């Protein structure tokens, strides 16, 4: 009887321990997490893996990563609750604005919030043996276009516009994912690809017989930048000094973005988000040397505005505590949140108008585009 009682008590204690959140320092995390990221070979996947490893070491939290090469593939599991955090790129902006794939009736503006977003750069990676020295030289060359990935495609479209080019001026190579786009350049099936400079696959290109260059976007070219930002106005000139084929002595003139941005829905529990960003901060010393990009996950950089969506209250609470979030950030956040709420109310009004006017499902995208343009601009 004593043995049975001891066994039962032991089992009860083990069950309780398993149910409790992992704890180290002040941050508390659940025993397991599931994250959606860009596909294998992307810098976002590598960085998420490094941070997941740090969470495992510090808190005993087991993180599973679901990679996907498409915007819908990363956001759908977040929307359905299958994953708790999405590591997103500019599809976050498109999802909040109900643009491109997110203009579909089953999507619409998504009420998303940022936890943190690493400052990043993006440019046109060029196979050195392709004879391309400028954006203008891409005319007639093979350029990947990724299915269901407006985040990458809009960046490529904007860079082409820098030299007065469009998709009609290049040989489009349709690919299923971001990773496939980069691999196509390595394998000789494409000549260029839009990418963040720290993507793992680009180091493979750098060391391959093809080699790597970056098509420059010189900031003094005002006409080029006017054309680029007419496609997407959230890009700005930047000089990259880290990445494949890039160094302090050989910088690249490309543009600035935030990627990846750790993202949740607005209704995510404030305390859970607070503990997540605290854990991100507490484990920084463990993962900061994982790649050339991971030092930028310091919250002094990754916890500031602007970004592609408003920040979550749980994140803001922690950022205020550590002195990162200031009145300037709050003012930006209030304005961005008001914009998102306006887009959401406009979507509702457009949906009612479409119903009153018997707009067919096939005509909805054009109807929403016109309604949105009038109401929001």
Short mmCIF file of C-alpha atoms in Angstrom, two decimals:
data_model
loop_
_atom_site.label_atom_id
_atom_site.label_comp_id
_atom_site.label_asym_id
_atom_site.label_seq_id
_atom_site.Cartn_x
_atom_site.Cartn_y
_atom_site.Cartn_z
CA UNK A 1 0.00 0.00 0.00
CA UNK A 2 2.87 2.34 0.86
CA UNK A 3 4.50 1.63 -2.53
CA UNK A 4 1.23 2.31 -4.35
CA UNK A 5 0.74 5.57 -2.45
CA UNK A 6 4.31 6.69 -3.22
CA UNK A 7 3.90 5.81 -6.89
CA UNK A 8 0.63 7.73 -7.07
CA UNK A 9 2.13 10.79 -5.39
CA UNK A 10 5.15 10.68 -7.70
CA UNK A 11 2.89 10.48 -10.74
CA UNK A 12 0.82 13.40 -9.47
CA UNK A 13 3.91 15.55 -8.89
CA UNK A 14 5.30 14.71 -12.33
CA UNK A 15 1.95 15.56 -13.90
CA UNK A 16 1.90 18.91 -12.09
CA UNK A 17 5.48 19.73 -13.12
CA UNK A 18 4.69 18.92 -16.73
CA UNK A 19 1.67 21.22 -16.67
CA UNK A 20 3.55 24.15 -15.16
CA UNK A 21 5.24 26.66 -17.45
CA UNK A 22 9.00 26.55 -17.82
CA UNK A 23 10.71 29.25 -15.79
CA UNK A 24 14.15 30.83 -15.73
CA UNK A 25 14.88 34.25 -14.34
CA UNK A 26 11.67 36.28 -14.50
CA UNK A 27 10.20 35.12 -17.81
CA UNK A 28 7.69 32.28 -17.92
CA UNK A 29 7.07 30.22 -21.03
CA UNK A 30 4.87 27.21 -21.78
CA UNK A 31 6.50 23.83 -22.19
CA UNK A 32 6.02 23.91 -25.96
CA UNK A 33 5.50 26.47 -28.70
CA UNK A 34 4.81 26.30 -32.43
CA UNK A 35 6.08 29.01 -34.80
CA UNK A 36 5.44 29.66 -38.50
CA UNK A 37 8.43 30.97 -40.47
CA UNK A 38 9.76 31.40 -43.98
CA UNK A 39 11.02 28.21 -45.56
CA UNK A 40 14.28 26.35 -44.90
CA UNK A 41 17.26 28.30 -46.23
CA UNK A 42 15.80 31.69 -45.36
CA UNK A 43 17.43 33.91 -42.75
CA UNK A 44 14.13 34.02 -40.85
CA UNK A 45 14.12 30.25 -40.46
CA UNK A 46 17.75 30.20 -39.31
CA UNK A 47 17.19 33.00 -36.78
CA UNK A 48 14.00 31.43 -35.44
CA UNK A 49 15.88 28.15 -35.03
CA UNK A 50 18.66 29.88 -33.08
CA UNK A 51 16.18 31.58 -30.76
CA UNK A 52 14.23 28.36 -30.35
CA UNK A 53 17.45 26.65 -29.28
CA UNK A 54 18.09 29.44 -26.77
CA UNK A 55 14.58 29.02 -25.33
CA UNK A 56 15.21 25.30 -24.97
CA UNK A 57 18.50 25.87 -23.14
CA UNK A 58 17.21 28.60 -20.82
CA UNK A 59 13.64 27.51 -20.16
CA UNK A 60 13.33 23.93 -21.33
CA UNK A 61 10.70 25.06 -23.84
CA UNK A 62 10.34 22.85 -26.88
CA UNK A 63 9.74 24.87 -30.05
CA UNK A 64 8.53 23.34 -33.28
CA UNK A 65 8.96 25.37 -36.45
CA UNK A 66 6.57 25.20 -39.41
CA UNK A 67 8.37 26.61 -42.47
CA UNK A 68 6.42 27.83 -45.48
CA UNK A 69 7.45 29.58 -48.67
CA UNK A 70 4.16 31.47 -49.07
CA UNK A 71 2.47 34.30 -47.20
CA UNK A 72 -0.77 32.37 -46.85
CA UNK A 73 1.16 29.34 -45.65
CA UNK A 74 2.62 31.36 -42.77
CA UNK A 75 -0.48 33.33 -41.81
CA UNK A 76 -3.15 30.64 -42.07
CA UNK A 77 -1.83 28.54 -39.15
CA UNK A 78 -1.58 31.74 -37.07
CA UNK A 79 -5.16 32.65 -37.98
CA UNK A 80 -6.49 29.21 -37.08
CA UNK A 81 -4.52 29.06 -33.83
CA UNK A 82 -2.36 26.16 -34.90
CA UNK A 83 0.78 28.22 -34.19
CA UNK A 84 1.23 30.86 -31.50
CA UNK A 85 3.71 33.12 -33.32
CA UNK A 86 4.36 33.97 -36.96
CA UNK A 87 7.77 35.18 -38.13
CA UNK A 88 6.58 37.35 -40.99
CA UNK A 89 7.84 39.77 -43.61
CA UNK A 90 5.86 42.43 -45.47
CA UNK A 91 2.90 40.10 -45.90
CA UNK A 92 2.10 41.48 -42.44
CA UNK A 93 1.48 44.91 -43.96
CA UNK A 94 -0.57 43.47 -46.83
CA UNK A 95 -2.65 41.39 -44.41
CA UNK A 96 -3.53 44.45 -42.30
CA UNK A 97 -4.38 46.43 -45.44
CA UNK A 98 -6.33 43.61 -47.19
CA UNK A 99 -4.12 43.78 -50.27
CA UNK A 100 -3.16 41.15 -52.85
CA UNK A 101 -3.95 37.63 -51.55
CA UNK A 102 -5.58 39.15 -48.48
CA UNK A 103 -8.20 40.98 -50.53
CA UNK A 104 -10.01 37.65 -50.89
CA UNK A 105 -13.40 37.49 -49.11
CA UNK A 106 -12.17 34.79 -46.75
CA UNK A 107 -9.38 37.04 -45.54
CA UNK A 108 -9.86 40.80 -45.41
CA UNK A 109 -7.85 43.03 -43.03
CA UNK A 110 -6.27 40.98 -40.26
CA UNK A 111 -6.11 42.40 -36.74
CA UNK A 112 -2.42 41.62 -36.22
CA UNK A 113 0.16 42.93 -33.76
CA UNK A 114 3.95 42.90 -33.62
CA UNK A 115 5.93 41.55 -30.70
CA UNK A 116 9.34 42.57 -32.10
CA UNK A 117 10.84 43.08 -35.56
CA UNK A 118 14.47 42.90 -36.53
CA UNK A 119 15.79 45.76 -38.69
CA UNK A 120 16.85 44.27 -41.98
CA UNK A 121 17.81 45.09 -45.53
CA UNK A 122 16.65 43.70 -48.86
CA UNK A 123 18.01 43.88 -52.36
CA UNK A 124 18.42 42.19 -55.72
CA UNK A 125 20.95 39.38 -55.41
CA UNK A 126 22.64 38.83 -58.77
CA UNK A 127 24.60 35.87 -60.09
CA UNK A 128 28.01 37.40 -60.81
CA UNK A 129 28.33 35.49 -64.08
CA UNK A 130 25.06 36.91 -65.47
CA UNK A 131 26.56 40.15 -66.79
CA UNK A 132 24.22 42.26 -64.64
CA UNK A 133 25.78 45.35 -63.09
CA UNK A 134 22.67 47.50 -62.55
CA UNK A 135 18.91 47.18 -62.21
CA UNK A 136 18.55 48.33 -65.82
CA UNK A 137 20.66 45.32 -66.92
CA UNK A 138 17.95 42.96 -65.62
CA UNK A 139 15.85 43.66 -68.71
CA UNK A 140 15.33 40.34 -70.50
CA UNK A 141 16.92 38.32 -67.68
CA UNK A 142 15.35 35.45 -65.71
CA UNK A 143 13.63 36.69 -62.54
CA UNK A 144 11.77 34.41 -60.07
CA UNK A 145 8.19 35.29 -59.14
CA UNK A 146 6.92 33.42 -56.10
CA UNK A 147 3.39 32.02 -56.01
CA UNK A 148 1.23 33.42 -53.20
CA UNK A 149 4.05 35.57 -51.83
CA UNK A 150 3.24 39.27 -52.35
CA UNK A 151 5.80 40.20 -49.68
CA UNK A 152 8.74 39.23 -51.90
CA UNK A 153 7.10 39.92 -55.24
CA UNK A 154 6.26 43.54 -54.37
CA UNK A 155 9.86 44.17 -53.36
CA UNK A 156 11.13 42.79 -56.66
CA UNK A 157 8.52 44.81 -58.55
CA UNK A 158 9.62 47.97 -56.71
CA UNK A 159 13.30 47.36 -57.51
CA UNK A 160 12.50 46.78 -61.18
CA UNK A 161 10.60 50.09 -61.17
CA UNK A 162 13.80 51.80 -60.00
CA UNK A 163 15.06 51.40 -63.58
CA UNK A 164 11.67 51.83 -65.25
CA UNK A 165 11.14 48.09 -65.65
CA UNK A 166 8.13 45.88 -64.92
CA UNK A 167 7.51 42.14 -64.87
CA UNK A 168 6.75 42.43 -68.61
CA UNK A 169 10.36 43.47 -69.25
CA UNK A 170 11.91 40.29 -67.79
CA UNK A 171 11.65 36.57 -68.26
CA UNK A 172 9.48 35.47 -65.36
CA UNK A 173 10.41 32.18 -63.66
CA UNK A 174 7.46 30.96 -61.59
CA UNK A 175 8.62 29.27 -58.38
CA UNK A 176 6.67 27.79 -55.42
CA UNK A 177 8.57 29.42 -52.55
CA UNK A 178 11.16 31.95 -51.42
CA UNK A 179 13.70 29.21 -50.89
CA UNK A 180 13.06 27.93 -54.39
CA UNK A 181 13.66 31.43 -55.79
CA UNK A 182 17.11 31.62 -54.19
CA UNK A 183 17.92 28.04 -55.17
CA UNK A 184 16.99 28.82 -58.78
CA UNK A 185 19.84 31.35 -58.93
CA UNK A 186 22.31 28.89 -57.37
CA UNK A 187 21.26 26.18 -59.84
CA UNK A 188 21.47 28.45 -62.89
CA UNK A 189 17.71 28.55 -63.54
CA UNK A 190 17.47 32.28 -62.77
CA UNK A 191 19.82 35.24 -62.91
CA UNK A 192 18.64 37.32 -59.96
CA UNK A 193 16.38 37.04 -56.91
CA UNK A 194 15.06 39.47 -54.34
CA UNK A 195 16.41 38.58 -50.92
CA UNK A 196 17.66 39.69 -47.55
CA UNK A 197 21.49 39.52 -47.71
CA UNK A 198 21.81 37.09 -44.79
CA UNK A 199 19.73 34.27 -46.30
CA UNK A 200 21.66 31.04 -45.85
CA UNK A 201 21.24 29.97 -49.49
CA UNK A 202 23.01 33.12 -50.67
CA UNK A 203 26.23 32.07 -48.96
CA UNK A 204 25.98 28.94 -51.08
CA UNK A 205 25.68 31.17 -54.15
CA UNK A 206 28.66 33.25 -52.99
CA UNK A 207 30.88 30.18 -52.78
CA UNK A 208 29.57 28.63 -56.01
CA UNK A 209 31.13 29.12 -59.46
CA UNK A 210 28.39 31.67 -60.22
CA UNK A 211 29.34 34.07 -57.41
CA UNK A 212 27.17 36.89 -56.10
CA UNK A 213 26.74 40.64 -56.60
CA UNK A 214 24.06 43.13 -55.55
CA UNK A 215 22.34 45.38 -58.08
CA UNK A 216 22.80 48.86 -56.57
CA UNK A 217 19.98 51.23 -55.61
CA UNK A 218 21.99 54.44 -55.12
CA UNK A 219 20.18 56.83 -52.79
CA UNK A 220 21.24 59.85 -54.85
CA UNK A 221 19.11 58.58 -57.74
CA UNK A 222 16.00 60.56 -56.75
CA UNK A 223 14.06 59.60 -59.88
CA UNK A 224 14.73 55.91 -59.26
CA UNK A 225 13.65 56.16 -55.64
CA UNK A 226 10.48 58.03 -56.57
CA UNK A 227 9.60 55.19 -58.93
CA UNK A 228 10.49 52.53 -56.34
CA UNK A 229 8.43 54.08 -53.55
CA UNK A 230 5.50 54.62 -55.89
CA UNK A 231 5.15 50.83 -55.86
CA UNK A 232 5.52 50.48 -52.07
CA UNK A 233 6.05 53.50 -49.83
CA UNK A 234 7.46 51.70 -46.77
CA UNK A 235 10.96 51.21 -48.24
CA UNK A 236 13.93 53.53 -47.65
CA UNK A 237 17.56 53.62 -48.83
CA UNK A 238 20.02 51.61 -46.75
CA UNK A 239 23.64 50.54 -46.86
CA UNK A 240 24.21 46.90 -45.92
CA UNK A 241 27.59 45.83 -44.56
CA UNK A 242 26.76 42.25 -43.59
CA UNK A 243 25.63 39.35 -45.73
CA UNK A 244 26.61 37.18 -48.65
CA UNK A 245 29.06 39.07 -50.88
CA UNK A 246 28.87 42.10 -48.57
CA UNK A 247 31.31 43.52 -46.02
CA UNK A 248 32.40 46.79 -44.44
CA UNK A 249 34.83 47.20 -47.33
CA UNK A 250 32.29 46.09 -49.92
CA UNK A 251 28.87 47.47 -48.86
CA UNK A 252 25.67 47.18 -50.85
CA UNK A 253 23.27 50.06 -51.54
CA UNK A 254 19.88 48.41 -51.15
CA UNK A 255 16.82 49.22 -49.00
CA UNK A 256 15.62 48.94 -45.41
CA UNK A 257 12.78 46.77 -44.13
CA UNK A 258 11.94 44.84 -40.97
CA UNK A 259 12.30 41.08 -41.25
CA UNK A 260 11.39 38.90 -39.60
CA UNK A 261 8.63 40.44 -37.49
CA UNK A 262 7.35 38.20 -34.71
CA UNK A 263 3.58 38.51 -34.99
CA UNK A 264 0.42 37.58 -33.09
CA UNK A 265 -3.26 38.46 -33.32
CA UNK A 266 -4.60 41.37 -31.28
CA UNK A 267 -6.53 39.06 -28.94
CA UNK A 268 -3.40 37.15 -27.87
CA UNK A 269 -3.03 37.08 -24.09
CA UNK A 270 -1.13 40.14 -22.89
CA UNK A 271 0.79 38.29 -20.18
CA UNK A 272 1.86 35.55 -22.59
CA UNK A 273 3.20 38.09 -25.08
CA UNK A 274 4.89 39.99 -22.24
CA UNK A 275 6.70 36.84 -21.14
CA UNK A 276 7.63 35.94 -24.70
CA UNK A 277 9.37 39.24 -25.39
CA UNK A 278 11.00 39.11 -21.96
CA UNK A 279 12.36 35.67 -22.84
CA UNK A 280 13.57 37.06 -26.18
CA UNK A 281 15.48 39.68 -24.21
CA UNK A 282 16.78 37.36 -21.47
CA UNK A 283 18.23 34.85 -23.96
CA UNK A 284 19.80 37.45 -26.27
CA UNK A 285 23.34 36.65 -25.12
CA UNK A 286 22.79 32.99 -26.06
CA UNK A 287 21.62 33.51 -29.65
CA UNK A 288 23.08 36.90 -30.66
CA UNK A 289 26.14 35.33 -32.31
CA UNK A 290 24.22 32.72 -34.29
CA UNK A 291 24.31 34.64 -37.59
CA UNK A 292 25.49 37.98 -38.94
CA UNK A 293 21.93 39.28 -38.47
CA UNK A 294 21.02 38.08 -34.97
CA UNK A 295 22.79 40.94 -33.10
CA UNK A 296 20.00 43.18 -34.49
CA UNK A 297 17.48 41.30 -32.30
CA UNK A 298 18.58 43.54 -29.44
CA UNK A 299 15.31 45.11 -28.32
CA UNK A 300 16.90 48.54 -28.52
CA UNK A 301 16.63 47.96 -32.28
CA UNK A 302 13.93 45.30 -32.70
CA UNK A 303 11.54 46.88 -30.20
CA UNK A 304 11.16 50.28 -31.83
CA UNK A 305 8.71 51.73 -34.31
CA UNK A 306 7.95 52.02 -37.18
CA UNK A 307 6.96 48.58 -38.42
CA UNK A 308 4.31 46.96 -40.58
CA UNK A 309 1.59 46.73 -37.91
CA UNK A 310 0.89 48.08 -34.42
CA UNK A 311 2.77 46.57 -31.49
CA UNK A 312 0.96 44.28 -29.03
CA UNK A 313 0.18 45.75 -25.56
CA UNK A 314 2.09 42.91 -23.89
CA UNK A 315 5.20 43.81 -25.86
CA UNK A 316 4.76 47.52 -25.21
CA UNK A 317 4.47 46.90 -21.46
CA UNK A 318 7.84 45.14 -21.37
CA UNK A 319 9.52 47.62 -23.74
CA UNK A 320 8.40 50.48 -21.49
CA UNK A 321 9.80 48.69 -18.43
CA UNK A 322 13.27 48.44 -19.99
CA UNK A 323 13.19 52.01 -21.28
CA UNK A 324 13.08 51.20 -24.99
CA UNK A 325 9.52 52.32 -25.78
CA UNK A 326 9.20 56.11 -25.67
CA UNK A 327 6.44 58.64 -26.37
CA UNK A 328 7.50 58.84 -30.02
CA UNK A 329 6.88 55.12 -30.42
CA UNK A 330 3.50 55.36 -28.70
CA UNK A 331 2.43 58.22 -30.96
CA UNK A 332 3.37 56.17 -34.02
CA UNK A 333 1.56 53.11 -32.61
CA UNK A 334 -1.64 55.06 -31.94
CA UNK A 335 -1.63 56.38 -35.50
CA UNK A 336 -0.93 52.94 -37.00
CA UNK A 337 -3.68 51.37 -34.90
CA UNK A 338 -6.17 54.03 -36.02
CA UNK A 339 -5.25 53.27 -39.64
CA UNK A 340 -5.82 49.55 -39.15
CA UNK A 341 -9.18 50.15 -37.50
CA UNK A 342 -10.18 52.39 -40.39
CA UNK A 343 -9.26 49.69 -42.92
CA UNK A 344 -11.31 47.15 -40.98
CA UNK A 345 -14.38 49.38 -40.83
CA UNK A 346 -13.98 50.16 -44.54
CA UNK A 347 -13.92 46.42 -45.30
CA UNK A 348 -17.18 45.95 -43.39
CA UNK A 349 -18.80 48.83 -45.23
CA UNK A 350 -17.58 47.51 -48.60
CA UNK A 351 -18.90 44.04 -47.81
CA UNK A 352 -22.35 45.47 -47.03
CA UNK A 353 -22.30 47.58 -50.18
CA UNK A 354 -21.30 44.60 -52.30
CA UNK A 355 -24.17 42.61 -50.84
CA UNK A 356 -26.64 45.41 -51.56
CA UNK A 357 -25.36 45.69 -55.13
CA UNK A 358 -25.27 41.92 -55.73
CA UNK A 359 -21.58 42.02 -56.59
CA UNK A 360 -20.50 38.58 -57.83
CA UNK A 361 -17.65 36.80 -56.02
CA UNK A 362 -15.45 37.02 -59.11
CA UNK A 363 -15.93 40.80 -59.19
CA UNK A 364 -15.17 41.35 -55.51
CA UNK A 365 -11.38 42.05 -55.87
CA UNK A 366 -11.96 44.89 -58.33
CA UNK A 367 -14.90 46.18 -56.28
CA UNK A 368 -12.82 46.21 -53.08
CA UNK A 369 -9.88 47.88 -54.80
CA UNK A 370 -12.05 50.74 -56.01
CA UNK A 371 -13.98 51.06 -52.75
CA UNK A 372 -10.80 50.92 -50.69
CA UNK A 373 -9.03 53.52 -52.82
CA UNK A 374 -11.91 55.97 -52.50
CA UNK A 375 -12.55 55.45 -48.79
CA UNK A 376 -8.99 55.31 -47.52
CA UNK A 377 -7.13 57.73 -49.78
#
